Structures are given as structure tokens and as C-alpha cells.
Tab-separated table of C-alpha atoms and ligand atoms in Angstrom:
chain	number	residue	atom	x	y	z
A	1	MET	CA	125.774	47.955	85.712
A	2	ILE	CA	126.798	44.356	85.081
A	3	VAL	CA	128.939	42.412	87.536
A	4	ILE	CA	130.497	39.284	86.076
A	5	LEU	CA	131.471	36.837	88.782
A	6	LYS	CA	134.404	34.455	88.649
A	7	ASN	CA	133.770	30.850	87.617
A	8	GLY	CA	132.720	28.253	90.142
A	9	ILE	CA	131.527	30.484	92.985
A	10	LYS	CA	129.300	28.839	95.600
A	11	LYS	CA	125.629	29.809	95.835
A	12	GLU	CA	125.968	31.050	99.430
A	13	GLU	CA	128.742	33.423	98.385
A	14	ILE	CA	126.623	34.746	95.501
A	15	ASP	CA	123.669	35.232	97.884
A	16	SER	CA	125.663	37.204	100.438
A	17	PHE	CA	127.280	39.325	97.706
A	18	THR	CA	123.798	39.992	96.287
A	19	ASN	CA	122.599	41.121	99.736
A	20	TYR	CA	125.585	43.451	99.983
A	21	LEU	CA	124.826	45.001	96.571
A	22	GLU	CA	121.142	45.426	97.445
A	23	ARG	CA	122.173	47.745	100.268
A	24	PHE	CA	123.005	50.325	97.579
A	25	GLY	CA	119.281	50.483	96.803
A	26	VAL	CA	119.472	48.655	93.493
A	27	GLU	CA	117.616	45.568	92.299
A	28	ILE	CA	119.745	42.569	91.420
A	29	HIS	CA	118.860	40.338	88.492
A	30	PRO	CA	121.083	37.269	88.467
A	31	ILE	CA	121.761	35.531	85.171
A	32	ILE	CA	122.970	32.077	86.074
A	33	GLY	CA	124.888	30.292	83.332
A	34	GLU	CA	126.412	26.816	83.414
A	35	THR	CA	129.786	28.032	84.570
A	36	GLN	CA	129.384	31.729	85.186
A	37	THR	CA	126.984	34.022	87.000
A	38	ILE	CA	126.310	37.572	85.937
A	39	LEU	CA	124.538	40.055	88.200
A	40	GLY	CA	122.533	42.770	86.517
A	41	LEU	CA	122.099	45.857	88.722
A	42	VAL	CA	118.981	47.898	87.989
A	43	GLY	CA	118.283	51.315	89.452
A	44	ASP	CA	120.479	54.243	90.367
A	45	THR	CA	124.007	52.823	90.295
A	46	SER	CA	125.685	56.231	90.457
A	47	LYS	CA	126.541	55.810	94.156
A	48	ILE	CA	128.273	52.489	93.586
A	49	ASP	CA	132.031	52.739	93.327
A	50	THR	CA	133.094	50.469	90.474
A	51	ALA	CA	136.627	50.211	91.868
A	52	VAL	CA	135.357	48.861	95.209
A	53	ILE	CA	133.162	46.247	93.512
A	54	SER	CA	135.968	45.233	91.128
A	55	ALA	CA	138.276	44.700	94.108
A	56	ASN	CA	135.948	42.050	95.603
A	57	HIS	CA	137.511	38.586	95.341
A	58	LEU	CA	134.344	37.146	93.721
A	59	VAL	CA	134.335	39.614	90.866
A	60	GLU	CA	135.810	38.972	87.438
A	61	LYS	CA	134.703	42.201	85.784
A	62	VAL	CA	132.392	45.187	86.227
A	63	MET	CA	130.798	46.812	83.208
A	64	HIS	CA	128.581	49.837	82.873
A	65	VAL	CA	125.638	49.356	80.546
A	66	GLN	CA	125.816	52.318	78.209
A	67	GLU	CA	122.229	52.102	77.044
A	68	PRO	CA	119.456	53.543	79.231
A	69	PHE	CA	117.433	50.335	78.915
A	70	LYS	CA	118.701	47.695	81.301
A	71	MET	CA	116.208	44.860	81.762
A	72	ALA	CA	115.397	44.915	78.046
A	73	ASN	CA	119.116	44.909	77.216
A	74	ARG	CA	120.656	41.786	75.714
A	75	ILE	CA	123.648	42.248	78.007
A	76	PHE	CA	121.316	41.525	80.940
A	77	HIS	CA	119.887	38.437	79.300
A	78	PRO	CA	122.096	37.021	76.554
A	79	GLU	CA	119.565	34.337	75.496
A	80	ASN	CA	116.446	35.216	73.499
A	81	THR	CA	113.379	35.616	75.660
A	82	VAL	CA	110.552	33.260	74.741
A	83	VAL	CA	107.132	34.442	75.937
A	84	ASP	CA	104.503	31.824	76.693
A	85	VAL	CA	101.020	32.966	75.713
A	86	LYS	CA	98.661	30.226	76.874
A	87	GLY	CA	101.012	27.547	75.576
A	88	GLU	CA	101.850	29.337	72.292
A	89	LEU	CA	105.481	30.439	72.396
A	90	ILE	CA	106.706	33.723	70.918
A	91	GLY	CA	110.417	34.186	70.305
A	92	GLY	CA	111.320	30.553	69.707
A	93	LYS	CA	111.755	28.658	66.435
A	94	LYS	CA	108.103	28.923	65.459
A	95	LEU	CA	106.954	32.279	64.111
A	96	ALA	CA	103.947	33.746	65.886
A	97	VAL	CA	101.236	34.717	63.444
A	98	ILE	CA	98.510	36.985	64.791
A	99	ALA	CA	95.708	37.591	62.329
A	100	GLY	CA	92.207	38.992	62.281
A	101	PRO	CA	90.184	42.085	61.538
A	102	CYS	CA	91.201	45.592	62.506
A	103	SER	CA	88.085	45.859	64.629
A	104	VAL	CA	85.491	43.487	65.994
A	105	GLU	CA	82.269	44.212	64.088
A	106	ASN	CA	79.988	41.314	65.033
A	107	TYR	CA	80.141	37.708	66.218
A	108	GLU	CA	79.601	36.055	62.798
A	109	GLN	CA	82.327	38.168	61.188
A	110	VAL	CA	84.944	37.375	63.828
A	111	LEU	CA	84.018	33.698	63.987
A	112	GLU	CA	84.255	33.262	60.216
A	113	ILE	CA	87.626	35.004	60.047
A	114	ALA	CA	88.952	33.164	63.107
A	115	LYS	CA	88.035	29.739	61.712
A	116	SER	CA	89.719	30.479	58.405
A	117	ILE	CA	92.925	31.957	59.805
A	118	LYS	CA	93.202	29.018	62.193
A	119	LYS	CA	92.939	26.616	59.262
A	120	SER	CA	95.718	28.545	57.517
A	121	GLY	CA	97.997	28.172	60.539
A	122	ALA	CA	97.639	31.413	62.502
A	123	GLY	CA	98.323	31.000	66.208
A	124	PHE	CA	96.429	34.038	67.557
A	125	LEU	CA	93.300	36.009	66.795
A	126	ARG	CA	93.478	39.805	66.778
A	127	GLY	CA	90.575	42.266	66.759
A	128	GLY	CA	90.115	45.706	68.236
A	129	ALA	CA	87.239	46.278	70.641
A	130	PHE	CA	88.472	49.680	71.812
A	131	LYS	CA	89.825	51.497	68.754
A	132	PRO	CA	92.215	54.453	68.774
A	133	ARG	CA	90.852	56.362	65.765
A	134	THR	CA	92.320	59.558	64.346
A	135	SER	CA	88.836	61.031	64.070
A	136	PRO	CA	86.304	61.091	66.905
A	137	TYR	CA	83.612	60.662	64.240
A	138	SER	CA	85.006	57.306	63.015
A	139	PHE	CA	83.846	53.952	64.412
A	140	GLN	CA	85.314	53.713	67.913
A	141	GLY	CA	84.896	49.964	68.362
A	142	LEU	CA	82.237	47.906	70.131
A	143	GLY	CA	83.944	48.241	73.513
A	144	LEU	CA	82.954	45.593	76.061
A	145	GLU	CA	80.555	43.975	73.604
A	146	GLY	CA	83.533	43.495	71.274
A	147	LEU	CA	85.556	41.948	74.080
A	148	ASN	CA	82.722	39.489	74.763
A	149	ILE	CA	82.590	38.540	71.081
A	150	LEU	CA	86.323	37.808	71.147
A	151	LYS	CA	85.829	35.642	74.239
A	152	GLU	CA	83.017	33.710	72.574
A	153	VAL	CA	85.088	33.151	69.441
A	154	LYS	CA	87.994	31.978	71.563
A	155	LYS	CA	85.665	29.420	73.154
A	156	GLU	CA	84.698	28.191	69.681
A	157	THR	CA	88.148	28.112	68.085
A	158	GLY	CA	90.637	27.894	70.950
A	159	LEU	CA	92.671	30.747	69.445
A	160	PRO	CA	94.256	33.011	72.089
A	161	ILE	CA	93.072	36.611	71.726
A	162	VAL	CA	95.066	39.789	71.273
A	163	THR	CA	93.340	43.133	71.653
A	164	GLU	CA	94.259	46.717	72.409
A	165	LEU	CA	93.954	48.341	75.825
A	166	MET	CA	93.585	52.114	75.728
A	167	SER	CA	92.589	52.969	79.267
A	168	ILE	CA	93.767	51.899	82.722
A	169	GLU	CA	90.092	51.631	83.766
A	170	MET	CA	89.664	48.546	81.600
A	171	LEU	CA	92.817	46.812	82.834
A	172	ASP	CA	91.178	44.395	85.319
A	173	LYS	CA	88.740	43.223	82.663
A	174	PHE	CA	91.596	42.718	80.188
A	175	VAL	CA	93.667	40.785	82.743
A	176	ASP	CA	90.741	38.367	83.143
A	177	ASP	CA	89.763	38.010	79.500
A	178	VAL	CA	92.672	38.787	77.183
A	179	ASP	CA	95.611	36.478	76.434
A	180	MET	CA	97.935	39.174	75.105
A	181	ILE	CA	97.279	42.862	75.761
A	182	GLN	CA	98.163	45.166	72.903
A	183	ILE	CA	99.507	48.632	73.621
A	184	GLY	CA	99.088	50.542	70.393
A	185	ALA	CA	101.477	52.933	68.674
A	186	ARG	CA	99.579	55.935	70.025
A	187	ASN	CA	100.032	54.764	73.603
A	188	MET	CA	103.633	53.597	73.412
A	189	SER	CA	104.615	56.669	75.427
A	190	ASN	CA	101.676	56.565	77.832
A	191	PHE	CA	103.968	55.785	80.734
A	192	ASP	CA	101.193	55.507	83.328
A	193	LEU	CA	99.493	52.852	81.200
A	194	LEU	CA	102.822	51.057	80.681
A	195	LYS	CA	103.478	50.994	84.427
A	196	GLU	CA	100.033	49.546	85.137
A	197	VAL	CA	100.342	46.731	82.588
A	198	GLY	CA	103.800	46.179	84.028
A	199	LYS	CA	102.187	45.233	87.346
A	200	THR	CA	100.394	42.296	85.699
A	201	LYS	CA	101.876	39.119	84.283
A	202	VAL	CA	99.840	39.178	81.061
A	203	PRO	CA	102.010	39.162	77.909
A	204	ILE	CA	102.134	42.662	76.426
A	205	LEU	CA	102.355	43.331	72.705
A	206	LEU	CA	103.998	46.745	72.580
A	207	LYS	CA	103.734	48.519	69.239
A	208	ARG	CA	106.332	51.070	68.194
A	209	GLY	CA	105.188	54.681	68.382
A	210	MET	CA	104.933	56.278	64.970
A	211	SER	CA	107.702	58.763	65.631
A	212	SER	CA	109.723	56.800	68.123
A	213	THR	CA	113.354	55.861	67.884
A	214	ILE	CA	114.430	52.305	68.606
A	215	GLU	CA	115.861	53.485	71.916
A	216	GLU	CA	112.572	55.145	72.931
A	217	PHE	CA	110.758	51.956	71.926
A	218	LEU	CA	113.017	49.876	74.163
A	219	MET	CA	112.624	52.389	76.994
A	220	SER	CA	108.864	51.835	76.838
A	221	ALA	CA	109.496	48.099	77.161
A	222	GLU	CA	111.737	48.950	80.115
A	223	TYR	CA	108.816	50.763	81.795
A	224	ILE	CA	106.750	47.571	81.646
A	225	MET	CA	109.609	45.311	82.718
A	226	SER	CA	110.757	47.539	85.553
A	227	GLU	CA	107.349	46.994	87.207
A	228	GLY	CA	107.870	43.231	87.095
A	229	ASN	CA	106.272	42.083	83.839
A	230	GLU	CA	108.998	40.642	81.648
A	231	ASN	CA	106.536	39.171	79.127
A	232	VAL	CA	106.972	41.860	76.504
A	233	ILE	CA	106.748	41.325	72.752
A	234	LEU	CA	107.747	44.251	70.546
A	235	CYS	CA	106.027	45.097	67.277
A	236	GLU	CA	107.471	47.171	64.441
A	237	ARG	CA	104.486	48.712	62.627
A	238	GLY	CA	106.057	51.412	60.495
A	239	ILE	CA	107.147	54.930	61.372
A	240	ARG	CA	106.423	58.413	60.044
A	241	THR	CA	108.877	59.606	57.430
A	242	PHE	CA	108.702	62.178	54.611
A	243	GLU	CA	107.353	59.421	52.355
A	244	ASN	CA	103.605	59.550	52.020
A	245	TYR	CA	102.928	56.959	49.339
A	246	THR	CA	102.574	54.364	52.071
A	247	ARG	CA	100.692	54.934	55.339
A	248	ASN	CA	103.979	54.580	57.244
A	249	THR	CA	107.485	53.461	56.361
A	250	LEU	CA	108.200	49.934	57.529
A	251	ASP	CA	111.528	50.092	59.337
A	252	LEU	CA	112.726	46.560	58.751
A	253	SER	CA	116.172	47.443	60.018
A	254	ALA	CA	114.542	47.696	63.459
A	255	VAL	CA	114.282	43.894	63.471
A	256	PRO	CA	118.014	43.069	63.361
A	257	ALA	CA	118.782	46.193	65.420
A	258	ILE	CA	116.443	45.112	68.216
A	259	LYS	CA	117.695	41.543	68.020
A	260	LYS	CA	121.180	42.919	68.656
A	261	LEU	CA	120.206	45.345	71.413
A	262	SER	CA	117.559	43.317	73.208
A	263	HIS	CA	116.569	39.760	74.089
A	264	LEU	CA	112.858	40.493	73.645
A	265	PRO	CA	110.902	38.979	70.755
A	266	ILE	CA	110.043	41.351	67.923
A	267	ILE	CA	107.266	40.885	65.394
A	268	VAL	CA	106.256	42.933	62.348
A	269	ASP	CA	102.883	44.400	61.365
A	270	PRO	CA	103.012	44.955	57.594
A	271	SER	CA	99.327	45.981	57.439
A	272	HIS	CA	99.572	49.223	59.424
A	273	ALA	CA	103.026	49.886	57.989
A	274	ALA	CA	101.950	49.884	54.349
A	275	GLY	CA	98.279	50.764	54.635
A	276	MET	CA	97.663	48.848	51.388
A	277	TRP	CA	96.561	45.219	51.172
A	278	TRP	CA	98.752	44.373	48.177
A	279	MET	CA	101.922	45.298	50.045
A	280	VAL	CA	101.215	42.895	52.895
A	281	GLU	CA	102.666	39.915	51.041
A	282	PRO	CA	106.041	41.400	49.979
A	283	LEU	CA	106.561	43.086	53.339
A	284	SER	CA	105.698	39.895	55.237
A	285	LYS	CA	108.174	37.945	53.158
A	286	ALA	CA	110.868	40.553	53.775
A	287	ALA	CA	110.109	40.571	57.505
A	288	VAL	CA	110.575	36.802	57.764
A	289	SER	CA	113.883	37.114	55.902
A	290	ALA	CA	114.935	39.916	58.256
A	291	GLY	CA	114.500	37.628	61.262
A	292	THR	CA	111.135	38.620	62.683
A	293	ASP	CA	109.684	36.422	65.432
A	294	GLY	CA	106.219	36.791	64.003
A	295	LEU	CA	103.703	38.811	62.063
A	296	MET	CA	100.502	40.659	62.824
A	297	ILE	CA	98.289	40.751	59.756
A	298	GLU	CA	94.851	42.272	59.257
A	299	VAL	CA	92.491	39.788	57.637
A	300	HIS	CA	88.872	40.615	56.791
A	301	ASN	CA	86.197	38.545	55.025
A	302	ASP	CA	84.713	41.646	53.380
A	303	PRO	CA	87.400	44.355	53.237
A	304	ALA	CA	85.310	46.636	51.003
A	305	ASN	CA	82.755	46.978	53.799
A	306	ALA	CA	85.104	46.838	56.790
A	307	LYS	CA	84.413	49.397	59.514
A	308	CYS	CA	88.110	50.068	59.855
A	309	ASP	CA	91.259	49.609	57.752
A	310	GLY	CA	89.606	47.660	54.909
A	311	GLN	CA	92.139	49.049	52.422
A	312	GLN	CA	94.988	47.259	54.187
A	313	SER	CA	93.158	44.031	55.018
A	314	ILE	CA	93.665	40.854	53.031
A	315	LYS	CA	90.975	38.237	52.460
A	316	PRO	CA	91.187	34.810	54.113
A	317	ASP	CA	92.103	32.968	50.884
A	318	ARG	CA	94.977	35.374	50.227
A	319	PHE	CA	96.110	34.915	53.818
A	320	HIS	CA	96.091	31.153	53.293
A	321	GLU	CA	98.283	31.492	50.220
A	322	LEU	CA	100.593	33.912	52.028
A	323	MET	CA	101.098	31.454	54.888
A	324	ARG	CA	102.028	28.747	52.378
A	325	LYS	CA	104.673	30.996	50.800
A	326	LEU	CA	105.980	32.233	54.132
A	327	SER	CA	106.528	28.693	55.348
A	328	LYS	CA	109.120	28.253	52.590
A	329	ILE	CA	110.969	31.430	53.561
A	330	ALA	CA	110.777	30.431	57.210
A	331	GLU	CA	112.468	27.151	56.325
A	332	ILE	CA	115.420	28.993	54.749
A	333	GLU	CA	115.698	31.001	57.955
A	334	GLU	CA	115.602	27.764	59.974
A	335	ARG	CA	112.273	28.810	61.464
A	336	GLU	CA	108.798	27.348	61.290
A	337	ILE	CA	105.449	28.923	60.711
B	1	PEP	C1	95.973	48.087	65.466
B	1	PEP	O1	96.799	47.162	65.490
B	1	PEP	O2	94.761	47.902	65.406
B	1	PEP	C2	96.452	49.489	65.520
B	1	PEP	C3	95.622	50.494	65.781
B	1	PEP	O3	97.755	49.607	65.262
B	1	PEP	P1	98.793	50.797	65.614
B	1	PEP	O4	98.668	51.055	67.074
B	1	PEP	O5	100.101	50.210	65.217
B	1	PEP	O6	98.397	51.969	64.759
B	2	MN	MN1	93.905	48.552	61.895
């Protein structure tokens, strides 16, 4: 429920009205504009009589939020959310580019890739230490050793690190060491995991589940936000459709749809969407044109021998060239890269 207050109401009056509303057992999220204040009510609003609230002399209008996601809803927060990840902003004018290998293989590999992507203008280093593989017989990641490699490379390059958390047991370690915690497509509906990361303040990169609707995707963001962590960045990474030429079908329409429905930043991962390295460039270009707030791209120095996802990884020189081209498209969109 949204309560729009009349213009020019004193702070004390807003505070006492907020206290009154809290007695209904809901949480109040005030959105304070220059002239107007809006109160977002989160929780079970079914016991609140809209007519009684509307009759209050402070109230201009009461609206029910139709969508099940509240805190992630743009109605609750009309301005775009900009998430600060160790000084790098996501959701503002500058596009966030996260690049790196699918998985951390060894220190030299990650360092070489990190140095080159940094030179090309990437703002974040990605690399999986704990890998969610379809087969239990595939490389599962280096685990804690991989996390340490990422930390070392961060020390060398200064690039903030983004890596996937699969289990609640590792959360404390991730809170200490990781700049942005990735929740992968396979865990988008792991609500216990979402609630736990929601209790931290670490920025969360939430990837869309492979068979999830946009509403389900935003409800997963709501799980994180409802626990107090509003630093959520969404990532469209392709969904399952009847088409099997590509690994997934990149749902680019999710970008403008989410921009309309939510204030949260949304980025695009063309690598996992297509599953083929030569599609990364056209899909990245299209994503920037569609209004993405950033890209997550798999880059590997030796894709033919990569332990994971080599077929969809581009080499550092191709990434460099891609960044050059994307900067021109970004300019048309009045963004920067
Ligand atoms: C990844 O980014 O390494 C990954 C496994 O992606 P997704 O969860 O989108 O499949
Ligand atoms: Mn991968």
C-alpha cells in the first residue's frame, strides 16, 4: 500500500502518522521528495481500512500496489537505485562491466585476465570459486583456494571481485572477502539463501532463474530486500525456451520491463545466454541499446583449454575491441562505459 501525503506537512506530523501506521504491524518506508512525502507500507496490509486512512487530514491519496513485490517496486522508489560497490556505482550513467573467467583456475590465469580487462575498461572482476555444474563429474571450482586467488588478484589490480555463493555455510567468508555476492540462476529460488544474504549489506548480483518469470525474479529480489539489504543488482542471463540453437534465449525485453516495474539496476550476461563466444558481441550491443545498466562477460586467455564455459568465453583482445565499440553505443544512449 502507498500513502501519498499532502504537500508541505511538518516532519513531526509525518512521524506521528508513521507511528500510528506501524501499529497495524507493517513496516513503513518513507520516500521523501522535495515537496511531497510518500509512505510505502510493507507487510500484511489486509487489516488496514483504506477508507479510514484516506479520511486522515494528512493524506492526499491511498493506493494499493497491485504487484506482489513492494520494496523492489518502482512505485515505492520512483528514482533509479544506484548501488555503490566499493566506490564503483551500478545503476548510474556509467555502465558496470564485470568480466573474467567462468571459473578461477589458477593465480596466473586470473591475474593475466584481470590486468587485461582492467586495461580495456572493465570495472569488476568475475570468477567462480564454487561452481554450480550440471554434472557432478565436471570441475566444481577451487573453492576456498579460488576465493584466495581472487583476493590476491584484487590486491594486485584493485578490481572489486564478484563471485558466486552457493551455500549459507560460506556466507561469513564471502561477507569478509567478496565485494559483490553473486546468486546464480540455479539458486534464484533458494529462498533460505536469499534471506541470509538479505541480512548482510553486501551488494547482491541476483541472476534470473532459467525458467523464471519477471515477476518471480523480482519476488526473489524482494526476499533479499525484505530482510534489509536493498543493494540488489538484477542480471538477465537468458531463459529456457523451445529454442535450442543457443544455450538459452536472451530475454532482452526483460530490461525495459524491469526498468518500468522496478527501480533496481539490471545488467545483462550475454555469455550464459548465448553459450557461444561469437554471439557475445551482437548481444552486448543490443543490451546496451535496450538500456542495460551493465554487462557480465566471460573472458578467458585460453578458451580452448578453459575448465568451464570456454565455448562462450571471448579472448582479452576481442573484449578490448568490444569495449571500444560499446562505448560508441553507450554514447548514443547517453551513458558511459
Ligand atoms: C556464472 O555466472 O558463472 C553462472 C553459473 O551463471 P548462471 O547462474 O547464470 O548460469
Ligand atoms: Mn560460466
